[in-house]
Short mmCIF file of C-alpha atoms in Angstrom, two decimals:
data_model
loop_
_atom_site.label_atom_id
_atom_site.label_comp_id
_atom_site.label_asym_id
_atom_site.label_seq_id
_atom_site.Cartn_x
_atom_site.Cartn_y
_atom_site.Cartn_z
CA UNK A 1 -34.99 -0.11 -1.31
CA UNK A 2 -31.66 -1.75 -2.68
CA UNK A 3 -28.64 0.42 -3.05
CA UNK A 4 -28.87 0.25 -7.12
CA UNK A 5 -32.59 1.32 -6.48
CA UNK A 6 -31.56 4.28 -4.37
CA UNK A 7 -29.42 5.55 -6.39
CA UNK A 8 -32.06 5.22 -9.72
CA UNK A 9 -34.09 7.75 -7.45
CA UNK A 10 -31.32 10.25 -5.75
CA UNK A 11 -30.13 13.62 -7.50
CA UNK A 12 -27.40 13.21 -9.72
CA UNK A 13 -24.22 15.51 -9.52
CA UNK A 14 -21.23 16.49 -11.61
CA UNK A 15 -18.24 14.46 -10.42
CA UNK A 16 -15.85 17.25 -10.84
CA UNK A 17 -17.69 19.37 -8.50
CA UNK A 18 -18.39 16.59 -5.93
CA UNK A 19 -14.37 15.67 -6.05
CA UNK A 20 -13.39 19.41 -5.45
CA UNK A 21 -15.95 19.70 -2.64
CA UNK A 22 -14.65 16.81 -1.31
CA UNK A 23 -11.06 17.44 -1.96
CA UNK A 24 -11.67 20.85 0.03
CA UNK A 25 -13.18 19.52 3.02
CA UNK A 26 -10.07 18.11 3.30
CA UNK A 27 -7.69 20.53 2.60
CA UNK A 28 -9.31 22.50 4.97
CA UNK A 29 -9.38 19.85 7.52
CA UNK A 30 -5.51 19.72 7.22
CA UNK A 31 -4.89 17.38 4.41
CA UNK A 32 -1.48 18.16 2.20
CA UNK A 33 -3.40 18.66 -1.07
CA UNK A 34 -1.96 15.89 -3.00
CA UNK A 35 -3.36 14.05 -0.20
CA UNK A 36 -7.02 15.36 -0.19
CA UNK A 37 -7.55 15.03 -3.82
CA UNK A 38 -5.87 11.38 -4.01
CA UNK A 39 -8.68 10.78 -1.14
CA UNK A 40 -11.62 13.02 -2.93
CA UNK A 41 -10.86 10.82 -6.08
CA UNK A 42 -11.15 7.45 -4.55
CA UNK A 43 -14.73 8.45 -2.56
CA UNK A 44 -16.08 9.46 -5.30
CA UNK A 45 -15.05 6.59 -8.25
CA UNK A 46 -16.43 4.22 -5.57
CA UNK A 47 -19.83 6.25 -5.96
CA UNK A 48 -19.64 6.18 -9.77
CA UNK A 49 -19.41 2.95 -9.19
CA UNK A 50 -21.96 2.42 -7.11
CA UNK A 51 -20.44 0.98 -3.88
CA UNK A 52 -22.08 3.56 -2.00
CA UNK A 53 -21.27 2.56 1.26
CA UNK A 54 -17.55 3.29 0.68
CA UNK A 55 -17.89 6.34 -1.34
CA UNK A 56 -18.73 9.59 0.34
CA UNK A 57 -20.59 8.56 3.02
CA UNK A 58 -16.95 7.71 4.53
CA UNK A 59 -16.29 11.38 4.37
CA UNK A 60 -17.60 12.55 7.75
CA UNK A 61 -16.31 9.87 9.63
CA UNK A 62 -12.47 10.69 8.19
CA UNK A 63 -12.62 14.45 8.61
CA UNK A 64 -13.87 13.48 12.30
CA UNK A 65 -10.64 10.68 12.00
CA UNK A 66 -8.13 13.70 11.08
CA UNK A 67 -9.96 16.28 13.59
CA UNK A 68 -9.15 13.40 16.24
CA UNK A 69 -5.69 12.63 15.25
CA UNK A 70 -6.25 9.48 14.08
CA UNK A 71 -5.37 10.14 10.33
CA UNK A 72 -2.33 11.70 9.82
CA UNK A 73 -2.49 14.30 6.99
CA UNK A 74 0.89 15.00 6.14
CA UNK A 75 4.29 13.40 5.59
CA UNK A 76 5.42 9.96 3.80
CA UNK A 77 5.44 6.34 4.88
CA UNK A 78 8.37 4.70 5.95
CA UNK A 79 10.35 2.34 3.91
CA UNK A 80 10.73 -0.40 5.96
CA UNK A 81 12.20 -2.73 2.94
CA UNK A 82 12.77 -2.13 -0.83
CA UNK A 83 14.26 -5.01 -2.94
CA UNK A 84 12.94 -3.46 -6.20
CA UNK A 85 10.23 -6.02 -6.90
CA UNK A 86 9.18 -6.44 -2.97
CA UNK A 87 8.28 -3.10 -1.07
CA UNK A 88 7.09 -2.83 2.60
CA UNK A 89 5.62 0.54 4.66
CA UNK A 90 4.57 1.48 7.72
CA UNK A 91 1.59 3.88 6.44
CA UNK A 92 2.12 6.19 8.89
CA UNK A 93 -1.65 6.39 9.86
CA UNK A 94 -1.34 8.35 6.45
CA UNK A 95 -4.67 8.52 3.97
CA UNK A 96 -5.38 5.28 2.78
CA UNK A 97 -6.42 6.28 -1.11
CA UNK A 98 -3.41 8.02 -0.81
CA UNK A 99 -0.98 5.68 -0.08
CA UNK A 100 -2.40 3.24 -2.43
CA UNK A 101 -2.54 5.21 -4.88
CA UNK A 102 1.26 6.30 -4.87
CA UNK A 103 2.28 2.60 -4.28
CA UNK A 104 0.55 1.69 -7.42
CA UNK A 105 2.54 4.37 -9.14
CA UNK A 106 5.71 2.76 -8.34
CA UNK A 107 4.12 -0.38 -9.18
CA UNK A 108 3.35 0.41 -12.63
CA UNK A 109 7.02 2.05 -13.06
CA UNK A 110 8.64 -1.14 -11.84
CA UNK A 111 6.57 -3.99 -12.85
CA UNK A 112 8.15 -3.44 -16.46
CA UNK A 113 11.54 -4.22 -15.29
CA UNK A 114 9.98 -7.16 -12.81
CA UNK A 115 7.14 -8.68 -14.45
CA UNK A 116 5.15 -8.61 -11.18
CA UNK A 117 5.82 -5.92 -8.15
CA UNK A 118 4.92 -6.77 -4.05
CA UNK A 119 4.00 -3.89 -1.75
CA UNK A 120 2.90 -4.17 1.85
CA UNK A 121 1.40 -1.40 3.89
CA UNK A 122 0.63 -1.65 7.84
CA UNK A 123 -0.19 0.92 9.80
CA UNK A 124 -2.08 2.91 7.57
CA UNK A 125 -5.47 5.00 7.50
CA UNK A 126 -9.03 3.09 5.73
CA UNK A 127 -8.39 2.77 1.92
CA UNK A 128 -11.74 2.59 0.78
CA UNK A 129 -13.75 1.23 -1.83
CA UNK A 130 -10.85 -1.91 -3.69
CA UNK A 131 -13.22 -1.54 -6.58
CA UNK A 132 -12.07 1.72 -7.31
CA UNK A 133 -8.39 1.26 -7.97
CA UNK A 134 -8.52 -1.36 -10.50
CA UNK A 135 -9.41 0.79 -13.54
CA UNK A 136 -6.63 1.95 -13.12
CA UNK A 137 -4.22 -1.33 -13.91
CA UNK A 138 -6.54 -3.11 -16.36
CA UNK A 139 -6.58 0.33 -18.72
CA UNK A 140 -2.52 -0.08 -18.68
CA UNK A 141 -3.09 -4.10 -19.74
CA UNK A 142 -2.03 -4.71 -15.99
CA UNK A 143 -3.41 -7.35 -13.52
CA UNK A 144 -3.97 -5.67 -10.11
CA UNK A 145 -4.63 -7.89 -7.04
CA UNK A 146 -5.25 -6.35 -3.24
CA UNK A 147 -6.35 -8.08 0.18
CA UNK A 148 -6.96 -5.46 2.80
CA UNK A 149 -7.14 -6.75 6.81
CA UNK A 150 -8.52 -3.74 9.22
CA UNK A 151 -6.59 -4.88 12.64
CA UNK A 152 -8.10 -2.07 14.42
CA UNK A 153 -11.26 -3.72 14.77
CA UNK A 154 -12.65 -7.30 15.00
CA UNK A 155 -16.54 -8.42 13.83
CA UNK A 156 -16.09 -11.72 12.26
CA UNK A 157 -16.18 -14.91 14.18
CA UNK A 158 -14.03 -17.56 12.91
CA UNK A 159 -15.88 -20.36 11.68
CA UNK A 160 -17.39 -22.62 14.48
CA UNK A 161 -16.72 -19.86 16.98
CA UNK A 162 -18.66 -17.03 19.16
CA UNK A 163 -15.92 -14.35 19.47
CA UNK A 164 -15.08 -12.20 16.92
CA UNK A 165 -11.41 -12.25 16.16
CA UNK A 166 -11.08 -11.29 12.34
CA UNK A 167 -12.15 -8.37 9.77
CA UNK A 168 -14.34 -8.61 7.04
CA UNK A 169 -11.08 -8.41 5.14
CA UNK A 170 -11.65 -8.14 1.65
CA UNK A 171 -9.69 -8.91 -1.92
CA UNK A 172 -10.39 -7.67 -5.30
CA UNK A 173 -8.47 -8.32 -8.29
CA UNK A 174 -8.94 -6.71 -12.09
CA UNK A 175 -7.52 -7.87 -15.05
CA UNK A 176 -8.41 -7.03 -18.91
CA UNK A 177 -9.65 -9.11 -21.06
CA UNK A 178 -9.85 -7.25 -24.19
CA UNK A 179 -13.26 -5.46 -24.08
CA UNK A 180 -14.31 -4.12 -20.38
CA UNK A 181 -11.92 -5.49 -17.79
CA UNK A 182 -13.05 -7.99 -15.24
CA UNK A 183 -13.43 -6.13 -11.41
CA UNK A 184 -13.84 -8.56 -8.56
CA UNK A 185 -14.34 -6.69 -5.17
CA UNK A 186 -15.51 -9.11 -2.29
CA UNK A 187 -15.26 -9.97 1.77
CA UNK A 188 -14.58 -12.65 3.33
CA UNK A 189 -17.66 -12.23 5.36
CA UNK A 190 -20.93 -12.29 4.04
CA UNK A 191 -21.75 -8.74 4.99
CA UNK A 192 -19.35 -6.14 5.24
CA UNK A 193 -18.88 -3.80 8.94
CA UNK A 194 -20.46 -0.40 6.57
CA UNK A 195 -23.41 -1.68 5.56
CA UNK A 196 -24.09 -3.14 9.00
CA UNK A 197 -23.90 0.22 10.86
CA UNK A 198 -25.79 1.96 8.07
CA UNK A 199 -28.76 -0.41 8.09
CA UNK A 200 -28.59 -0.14 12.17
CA UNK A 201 -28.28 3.85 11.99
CA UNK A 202 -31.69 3.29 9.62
CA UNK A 203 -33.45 0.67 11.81
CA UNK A 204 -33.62 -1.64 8.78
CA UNK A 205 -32.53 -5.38 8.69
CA UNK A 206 -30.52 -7.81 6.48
CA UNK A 207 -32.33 -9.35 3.87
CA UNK A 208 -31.30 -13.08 5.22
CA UNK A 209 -29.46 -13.86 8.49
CA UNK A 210 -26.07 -12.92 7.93
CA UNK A 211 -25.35 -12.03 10.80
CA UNK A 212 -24.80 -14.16 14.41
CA UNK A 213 -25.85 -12.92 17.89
CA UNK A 214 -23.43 -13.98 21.00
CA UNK A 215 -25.39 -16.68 21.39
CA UNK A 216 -24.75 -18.40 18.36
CA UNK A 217 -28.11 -17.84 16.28
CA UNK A 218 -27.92 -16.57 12.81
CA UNK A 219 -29.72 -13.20 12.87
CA UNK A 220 -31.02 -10.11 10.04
CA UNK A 221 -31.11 -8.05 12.80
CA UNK A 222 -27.56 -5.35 12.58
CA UNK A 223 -28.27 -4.32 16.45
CA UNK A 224 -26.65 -7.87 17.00
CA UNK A 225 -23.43 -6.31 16.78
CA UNK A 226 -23.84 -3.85 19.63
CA UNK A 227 -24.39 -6.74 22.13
CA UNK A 228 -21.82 -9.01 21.38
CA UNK A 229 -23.00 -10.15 17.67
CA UNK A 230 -20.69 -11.13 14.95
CA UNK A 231 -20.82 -10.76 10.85
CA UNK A 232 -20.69 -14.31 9.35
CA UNK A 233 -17.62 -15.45 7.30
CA UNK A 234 -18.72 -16.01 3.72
CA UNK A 235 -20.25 -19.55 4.01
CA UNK A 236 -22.31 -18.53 6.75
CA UNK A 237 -22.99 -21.30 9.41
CA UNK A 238 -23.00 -23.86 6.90
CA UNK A 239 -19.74 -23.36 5.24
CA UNK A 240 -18.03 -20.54 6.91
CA UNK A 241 -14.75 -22.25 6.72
CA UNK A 242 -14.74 -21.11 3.26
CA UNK A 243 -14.60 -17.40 4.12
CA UNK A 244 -12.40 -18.03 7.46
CA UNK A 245 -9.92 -19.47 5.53
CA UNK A 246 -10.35 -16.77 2.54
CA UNK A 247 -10.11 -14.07 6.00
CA UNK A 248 -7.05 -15.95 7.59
CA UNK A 249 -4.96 -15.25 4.20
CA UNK A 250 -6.03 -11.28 3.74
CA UNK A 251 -4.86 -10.84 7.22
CA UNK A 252 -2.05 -12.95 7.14
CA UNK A 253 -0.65 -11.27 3.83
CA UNK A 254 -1.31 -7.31 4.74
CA UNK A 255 -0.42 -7.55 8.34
CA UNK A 256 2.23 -10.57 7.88
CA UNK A 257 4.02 -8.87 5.11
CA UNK A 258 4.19 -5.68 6.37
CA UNK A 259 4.71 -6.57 10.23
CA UNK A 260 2.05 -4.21 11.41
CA UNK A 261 -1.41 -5.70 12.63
CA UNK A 262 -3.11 -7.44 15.20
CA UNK A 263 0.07 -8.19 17.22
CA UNK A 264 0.22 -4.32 18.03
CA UNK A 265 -2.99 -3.70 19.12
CA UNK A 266 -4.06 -0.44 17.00
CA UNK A 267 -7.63 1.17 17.24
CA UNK A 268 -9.49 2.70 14.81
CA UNK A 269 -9.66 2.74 11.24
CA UNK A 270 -6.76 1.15 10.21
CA UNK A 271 -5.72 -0.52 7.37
CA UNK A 272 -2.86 -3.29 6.50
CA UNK A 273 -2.88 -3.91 2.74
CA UNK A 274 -0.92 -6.24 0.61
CA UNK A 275 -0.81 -5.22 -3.83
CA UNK A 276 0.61 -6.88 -6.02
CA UNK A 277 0.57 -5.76 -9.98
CA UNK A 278 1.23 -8.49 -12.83
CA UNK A 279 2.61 -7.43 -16.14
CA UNK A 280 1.23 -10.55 -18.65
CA UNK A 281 3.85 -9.25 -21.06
CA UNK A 282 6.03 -10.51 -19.34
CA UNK A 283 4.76 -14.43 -19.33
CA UNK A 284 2.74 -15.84 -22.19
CA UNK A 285 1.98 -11.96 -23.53
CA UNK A 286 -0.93 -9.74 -23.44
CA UNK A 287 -2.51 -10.72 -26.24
CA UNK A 288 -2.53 -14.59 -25.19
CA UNK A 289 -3.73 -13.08 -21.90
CA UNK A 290 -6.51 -11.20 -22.90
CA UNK A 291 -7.46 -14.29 -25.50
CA UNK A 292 -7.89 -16.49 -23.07
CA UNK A 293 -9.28 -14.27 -20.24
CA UNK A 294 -11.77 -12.85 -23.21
CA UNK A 295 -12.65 -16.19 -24.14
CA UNK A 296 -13.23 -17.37 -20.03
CA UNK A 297 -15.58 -14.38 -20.11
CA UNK A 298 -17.62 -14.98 -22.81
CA UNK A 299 -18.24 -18.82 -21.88
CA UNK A 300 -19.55 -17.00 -18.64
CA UNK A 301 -22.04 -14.05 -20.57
CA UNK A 302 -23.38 -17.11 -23.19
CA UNK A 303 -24.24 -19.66 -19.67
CA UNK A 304 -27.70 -19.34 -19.93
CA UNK A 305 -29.53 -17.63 -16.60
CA UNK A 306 -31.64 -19.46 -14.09
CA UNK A 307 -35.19 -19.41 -14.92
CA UNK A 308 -36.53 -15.75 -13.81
CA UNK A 309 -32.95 -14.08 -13.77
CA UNK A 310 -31.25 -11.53 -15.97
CA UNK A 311 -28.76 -12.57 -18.18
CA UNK A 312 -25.16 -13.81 -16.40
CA UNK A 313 -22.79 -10.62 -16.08
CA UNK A 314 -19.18 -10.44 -15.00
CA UNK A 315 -18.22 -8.98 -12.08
CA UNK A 316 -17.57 -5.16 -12.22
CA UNK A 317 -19.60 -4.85 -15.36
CA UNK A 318 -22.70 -3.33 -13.42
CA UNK A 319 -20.31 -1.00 -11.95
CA UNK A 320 -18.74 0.17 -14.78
CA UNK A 321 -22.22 0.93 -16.70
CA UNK A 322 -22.94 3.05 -13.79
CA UNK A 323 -19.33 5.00 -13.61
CA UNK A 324 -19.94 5.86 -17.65
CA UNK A 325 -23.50 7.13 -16.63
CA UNK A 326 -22.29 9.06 -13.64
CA UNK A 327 -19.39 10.81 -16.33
CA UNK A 328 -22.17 11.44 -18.63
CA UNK A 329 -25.26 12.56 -16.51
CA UNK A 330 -23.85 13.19 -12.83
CA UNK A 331 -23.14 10.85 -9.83
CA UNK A 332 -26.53 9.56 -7.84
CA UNK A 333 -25.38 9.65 -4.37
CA UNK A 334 -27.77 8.32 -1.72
CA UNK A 335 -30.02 10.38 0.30
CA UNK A 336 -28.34 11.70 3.52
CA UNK A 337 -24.74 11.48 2.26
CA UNK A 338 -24.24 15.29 1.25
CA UNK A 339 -26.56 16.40 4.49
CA UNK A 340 -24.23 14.54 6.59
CA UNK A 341 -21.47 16.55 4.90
CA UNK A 342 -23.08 19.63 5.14
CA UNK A 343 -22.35 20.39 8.87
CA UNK A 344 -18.42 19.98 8.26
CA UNK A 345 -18.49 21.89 5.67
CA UNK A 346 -19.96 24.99 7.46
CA UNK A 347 -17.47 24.37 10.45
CA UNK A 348 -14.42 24.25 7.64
CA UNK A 349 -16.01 27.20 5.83
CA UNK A 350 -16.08 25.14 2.33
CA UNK A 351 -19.48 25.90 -0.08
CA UNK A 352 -21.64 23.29 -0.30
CA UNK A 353 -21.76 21.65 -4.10
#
């Protein structure tokens, strides 16, 4: 069953209640409670949105980070550097959503006075679903750009090698274009590191050989990554130097910019991000934007589709037509994700939703 299919047949809930449940697992966990919510938020947009494996079904696995120590849930980064239109943090092992979301607040106060506005973040806790913050710029006319590196961990082979030595490290970018905004939200690998170790955890296997076992075979099979396996750079084993190369800049800009990454040798889930917001007012104009972006999107709805396939759509356009159904009629979350919750939130003495 594909993840659009699963969540056709799963039990829909309101999205107020599941961001207050979620927001009070973890309060009670230890969270500050600007902190919790900023998290609960970003969960559960990436759920209305349909990227299910970065919604709630991260949940347990950061109230387990926090219960280890490995999230810290109180406190601010530090500034490491602040030249107005270039900012750099060490997160702090802080909450990911968190952090991003307050360095897009000083984004959008700044990038009027700068046109565009730089932050870097090492050292900070998983961010989540990059779909889910771009809303959030493109409603303001803003363009909003992020690559994300997770240095903690290491499951993509550069291209022509065995070992794995990179992240899936992803980049998304929205932008308006006059009607719905354009949300891009991609890896560098083929597959990303969630979705492997939820098809594992469900014995199930990749729909084509994305994968690569130590040996150097492309594989379907996610097991391959418990015995020495690697996720393929997007590309695959025919032109993986696309995806390297895409990987080599996300890491090189989050941990490079910020000077916290590989070089350190953190565990866990980790994140190094590198933001950037663009203000078009302050080049041609948003209305010469948003004509030509409009116009670059319709040229791609009127291409006609391949013989069999639905009509072209833009990217983020699926997930927005599922956000506006989960405001009107309830978020589908997958089956398992609230029974997963369900044993924390005994333990923290939080109701159920």
């Amino acid at each position: 069953m594909s993840a659009a299919e699963g969540q056709a047949a799963a039990a829909r809930h309101d999205a107020g209640a599941l961001r207050g449940f979620a927001a009070d697992l973890f309060t009670a966990a230890g969270l500050d409670a600007p902190k919790a919510a900023a998290v609960a938020d970003i969960l559960v947009e990436a759920d209305m949105l349909g990227h299910d494996t970065h919604g709630l079904e991260l949940a347990a696995r950061y109230l387990g980070d926090i219960e280890a120590g490995g999230m810290n849930p109180s406190g601010d980064p530090e500034v490491l550097s602040d030249r107005g239109a270039c900012l750099a943090w060490n997160g702090r092992r802080l909450p990911g959503p968190w952090l991003m979301l307050r360095a897009m607040e000083i984004a959008f106060e700044r990038v009027g006075q700068y046109g565009t506005v730089s932050i870097a973040i090492g050292n900070g806790h998983h961010i989540g679903c990059l779909a889910a913050y771009l809303r959030r710029a493109a409603e303001r006319g803003l363009v909003l750009s992020i690559h994300s590196s997770a240095p903690g961990v290491a499951t993509v082979a550069p291209f022509g090698g065995l070992r794995a030595a990179l992240s899936p490290a992803p980049f998304s970018i929205g932008f308006p274009t006059g009607g719905d905004p354009v949300m891009i939200d991609v890896s560098a690998s083929i597959t990303t590191n969630n979705m492997a170790l939820r098809l594992s955890r469900e014995g199930r296997r990749y729909e084509r050989p994305w994968l690569m076992t130590a040996e150097g075979k492309a594989s379907d099979d996610p097991a391959v990554l418990q015995g020495g396996g690697t996720v393929l750079p997007a590309g695959g084993q025919d032109h993986g130097q696309k995806g390297y190369g895409w990987a080599l800049a996300a890491e090189a800009l989050s941990q490079g910019l910020s000077g916290q990454g590989r070089a350190d040798g953190p565990k866990g889930m980790v994140n190094a991000v590198f933001l950037q917001v663009f203000d078009p007012s302050a080049f041609a104009g948003l209305d010469a934007f948003t004509r030509q972006t409009g116009a670059i999107a319709e040229g791609c709805r009127a291409s006609p589709p391949r013989p069999g396939s639905a009509p072209v759509r833009l990217p983020g356009e699926a997930g927005l037509r599922r956000y506006r159904k989960a405001e009107e009629s309830g978020v589908a979350l997958r089956e398992g994700i609230l029974d997963a919750l369900r044993p924390w939130a005994g333990k923290l003495g939080v109701a159920m939703p």
